[in-house]
mmCIF file of C-alpha atoms and ligand atoms in Angstrom:
data_model
loop_
_atom_site.group_PDB
_atom_site.id
_atom_site.type_symbol
_atom_site.label_atom_id
_atom_site.label_comp_id
_atom_site.label_asym_id
_atom_site.label_seq_id
_atom_site.Cartn_x
_atom_site.Cartn_y
_atom_site.Cartn_z
ATOM 1 C CA UNK F 1 136.306 201.420 103.051
ATOM 2 C CA UNK F 2 132.980 203.252 103.035
ATOM 3 C CA UNK F 3 129.804 201.174 103.162
ATOM 4 C CA UNK F 4 127.537 201.580 100.233
ATOM 5 C CA UNK F 5 124.034 202.593 101.082
ATOM 6 C CA UNK F 6 121.543 201.917 98.355
ATOM 7 C CA UNK F 7 118.370 203.075 99.981
ATOM 8 C CA UNK F 8 115.668 204.272 97.716
ATOM 9 C CA UNK F 9 114.319 207.657 98.685
ATOM 10 C CA UNK F 10 110.967 207.216 100.374
ATOM 11 C CA UNK F 11 108.117 209.702 100.308
ATOM 12 C CA UNK F 12 105.221 210.390 102.656
ATOM 13 C CA UNK F 13 102.179 208.425 101.483
ATOM 14 C CA UNK F 14 99.995 211.423 102.253
ATOM 15 C CA UNK F 15 101.765 214.590 101.102
ATOM 16 C CA UNK F 16 104.652 213.161 99.055
ATOM 17 C CA UNK F 17 107.436 214.920 100.980
ATOM 18 C CA UNK F 18 110.747 213.120 101.203
ATOM 19 C CA UNK F 19 111.097 211.019 104.373
ATOM 20 C CA UNK F 20 114.147 210.859 106.598
ATOM 21 C CA UNK F 21 114.957 208.594 109.515
ATOM 22 C CA UNK F 22 113.602 205.093 110.065
ATOM 23 C CA UNK F 23 113.322 202.973 106.942
ATOM 24 C CA UNK F 24 109.821 201.741 107.799
ATOM 25 C CA UNK F 25 108.478 205.278 108.081
ATOM 26 C CA UNK F 26 105.421 205.892 105.829
ATOM 27 C CA UNK F 27 104.397 209.416 106.821
ATOM 28 C CA UNK F 28 106.213 212.604 107.771
ATOM 29 C CA UNK F 29 104.139 213.101 110.954
ATOM 30 C CA UNK F 30 101.017 212.069 112.894
ATOM 31 C CA UNK F 31 98.918 214.667 111.077
ATOM 32 C CA UNK F 32 99.769 213.157 107.690
ATOM 33 C CA UNK F 33 99.153 209.613 108.937
ATOM 34 C CA UNK F 34 95.773 210.624 110.411
ATOM 35 C CA UNK F 35 94.701 212.464 107.271
ATOM 36 C CA UNK F 36 95.732 209.506 105.094
ATOM 37 C CA UNK F 37 93.775 207.054 107.266
ATOM 38 C CA UNK F 38 90.693 209.315 107.439
ATOM 39 C CA UNK F 39 90.600 209.693 103.652
ATOM 40 C CA UNK F 40 91.212 205.976 103.143
ATOM 41 C CA UNK F 41 88.291 205.130 105.471
ATOM 42 C CA UNK F 42 86.037 207.638 103.645
ATOM 43 C CA UNK F 43 86.960 206.100 100.264
ATOM 44 C CA UNK F 44 86.171 202.593 101.517
ATOM 45 C CA UNK F 45 82.843 203.737 102.983
ATOM 46 C CA UNK F 46 81.912 205.407 99.684
ATOM 47 C CA UNK F 47 82.879 202.276 97.759
ATOM 48 C CA UNK F 48 80.599 200.162 99.963
ATOM 49 C CA UNK F 49 77.646 202.409 99.018
ATOM 50 C CA UNK F 50 78.354 202.627 95.279
ATOM 51 C CA UNK F 51 75.689 200.020 94.406
ATOM 52 C CA UNK F 52 72.929 201.528 96.542
ATOM 53 C CA UNK F 53 71.286 203.800 93.934
ATOM 54 C CA UNK F 54 71.024 200.847 91.535
ATOM 55 C CA UNK F 55 69.472 198.629 94.217
ATOM 56 C CA UNK F 56 66.935 201.353 95.058
ATOM 57 C CA UNK F 57 65.956 201.459 91.378
ATOM 58 C CA UNK F 58 65.528 197.670 91.288
ATOM 59 C CA UNK F 59 63.333 197.696 94.392
ATOM 60 C CA UNK F 60 61.253 200.555 92.968
ATOM 61 C CA UNK F 61 60.843 198.658 89.702
ATOM 62 C CA UNK F 62 59.833 195.479 91.572
ATOM 63 C CA UNK F 63 57.291 197.494 93.570
ATOM 64 C CA UNK F 64 55.792 199.053 90.444
ATOM 65 C CA UNK F 65 55.472 195.640 88.794
ATOM 66 C CA UNK F 66 53.742 194.167 91.853
ATOM 67 C CA UNK F 67 51.450 197.225 92.031
ATOM 68 C CA UNK F 68 50.292 196.345 88.527
ATOM 69 C CA UNK F 69 48.784 193.081 89.797
ATOM 70 C CA UNK F 70 46.190 194.805 92.015
ATOM 71 C CA UNK F 71 47.157 192.876 95.134
ATOM 72 C CA UNK F 72 45.694 195.435 97.537
ATOM 73 C CA UNK F 73 42.522 194.118 99.058
ATOM 74 C CA UNK F 74 43.522 190.460 98.869
ATOM 75 C CA UNK F 75 42.868 188.588 102.109
ATOM 76 C CA UNK F 76 45.758 186.995 103.975
ATOM 77 C CA UNK F 77 44.859 183.536 102.597
ATOM 78 C CA UNK F 78 44.472 184.741 99.019
ATOM 79 C CA UNK F 79 47.116 184.880 96.310
ATOM 80 C CA UNK F 80 47.321 185.845 92.669
ATOM 81 C CA UNK F 81 49.384 183.565 90.435
ATOM 82 C CA UNK F 82 51.493 184.382 87.429
ATOM 83 C CA UNK F 83 54.261 182.672 85.494
ATOM 84 C CA UNK F 84 57.729 183.423 86.832
ATOM 85 C CA UNK F 85 58.992 184.156 83.289
ATOM 86 C CA UNK F 86 56.274 186.783 82.902
ATOM 87 C CA UNK F 87 57.595 188.706 85.911
ATOM 88 C CA UNK F 88 61.164 188.356 84.628
ATOM 89 C CA UNK F 89 60.056 189.613 81.229
ATOM 90 C CA UNK F 90 58.623 192.707 82.929
ATOM 91 C CA UNK F 91 62.021 193.332 84.533
ATOM 92 C CA UNK F 92 61.288 191.910 87.964
ATOM 93 C CA UNK F 93 64.464 191.104 89.922
ATOM 94 C CA UNK F 94 63.842 188.265 92.405
ATOM 95 C CA UNK F 95 67.089 188.935 94.260
ATOM 96 C CA UNK F 96 66.026 192.179 95.934
ATOM 97 C CA UNK F 97 63.241 192.669 98.462
ATOM 98 C CA UNK F 98 62.624 194.804 101.544
ATOM 99 C CA UNK F 99 61.564 192.165 104.080
ATOM 100 C CA UNK F 100 60.742 188.499 104.448
ATOM 101 C CA UNK F 101 57.855 186.702 106.151
ATOM 102 C CA UNK F 102 57.932 183.092 107.257
ATOM 103 C CA UNK F 103 54.368 181.808 107.199
ATOM 104 C CA UNK F 104 52.953 179.227 109.616
ATOM 105 C CA UNK F 105 53.521 176.447 107.053
ATOM 106 C CA UNK F 106 57.183 177.468 106.757
ATOM 107 C CA UNK F 107 56.730 179.143 103.384
ATOM 108 C CA UNK F 108 59.074 182.104 102.941
ATOM 109 C CA UNK F 109 57.508 185.155 101.352
ATOM 110 C CA UNK F 110 59.765 187.890 100.031
ATOM 111 C CA UNK F 111 58.173 191.299 100.248
ATOM 112 C CA UNK F 112 58.631 194.548 98.429
ATOM 113 C CA UNK F 113 57.004 196.755 101.054
ATOM 114 C CA UNK F 114 53.397 195.486 101.371
ATOM 115 C CA UNK F 115 53.489 193.201 98.328
ATOM 116 C CA UNK F 116 54.880 189.699 98.683
ATOM 117 C CA UNK F 117 55.770 186.821 96.393
ATOM 118 C CA UNK F 118 57.025 183.284 96.498
ATOM 119 C CA UNK F 119 58.010 181.004 93.674
ATOM 120 C CA UNK F 120 56.204 177.717 93.225
ATOM 121 C CA UNK F 121 58.015 174.611 91.989
ATOM 122 C CA UNK F 122 56.098 174.727 88.722
ATOM 123 C CA UNK F 123 57.663 178.073 87.642
ATOM 124 C CA UNK F 124 54.624 179.852 88.931
ATOM 125 C CA UNK F 125 54.869 182.818 91.225
ATOM 126 C CA UNK F 126 52.286 183.497 93.918
ATOM 127 C CA UNK F 127 51.764 187.105 94.896
ATOM 128 C CA UNK F 128 50.175 188.192 98.140
ATOM 129 C CA UNK F 129 49.268 191.334 100.065
ATOM 130 C CA UNK F 130 50.931 191.792 103.483
ATOM 131 C CA UNK F 131 50.290 195.386 104.648
ATOM 132 C CA UNK F 132 52.098 194.785 107.965
ATOM 133 C CA UNK F 133 55.393 194.433 106.063
ATOM 134 C CA UNK F 134 55.248 198.084 105.050
ATOM 135 C CA UNK F 135 54.765 199.295 108.613
ATOM 136 C CA UNK F 136 57.816 200.235 110.645
HETATM 137 ZN ZN1 ZN Z 1 103.318 214.077 104.870
#
């Protein structure tokens, strides 16, 4: 009595050609496997960078908003205050910054290049000038 074989026909995951031989085979040869893996890695790398242009725009917008407060020329111990909601209303995004400074008193200042800010408890935002943060 012949044994029934009900194997589904498998195809190469790269080129689609019909596969013969071992049942766990995924590709017709090393070349196809390598090409598949190279393209898969390239797709994943591209996916990881998909949000970058949007983040650049946010950082640029944050920088332009901070520029509008004339922070240049402030001394290290000086700050300009504004309401946090006012910055938000202008489109400021507090999540994105280019560097961070931890001051002597432990205060963390987020910087967008040379302009920094930190939120006060009272919904006020202090803005400072830290030219060293824009130097590489
Ligand atoms: Zn193939």
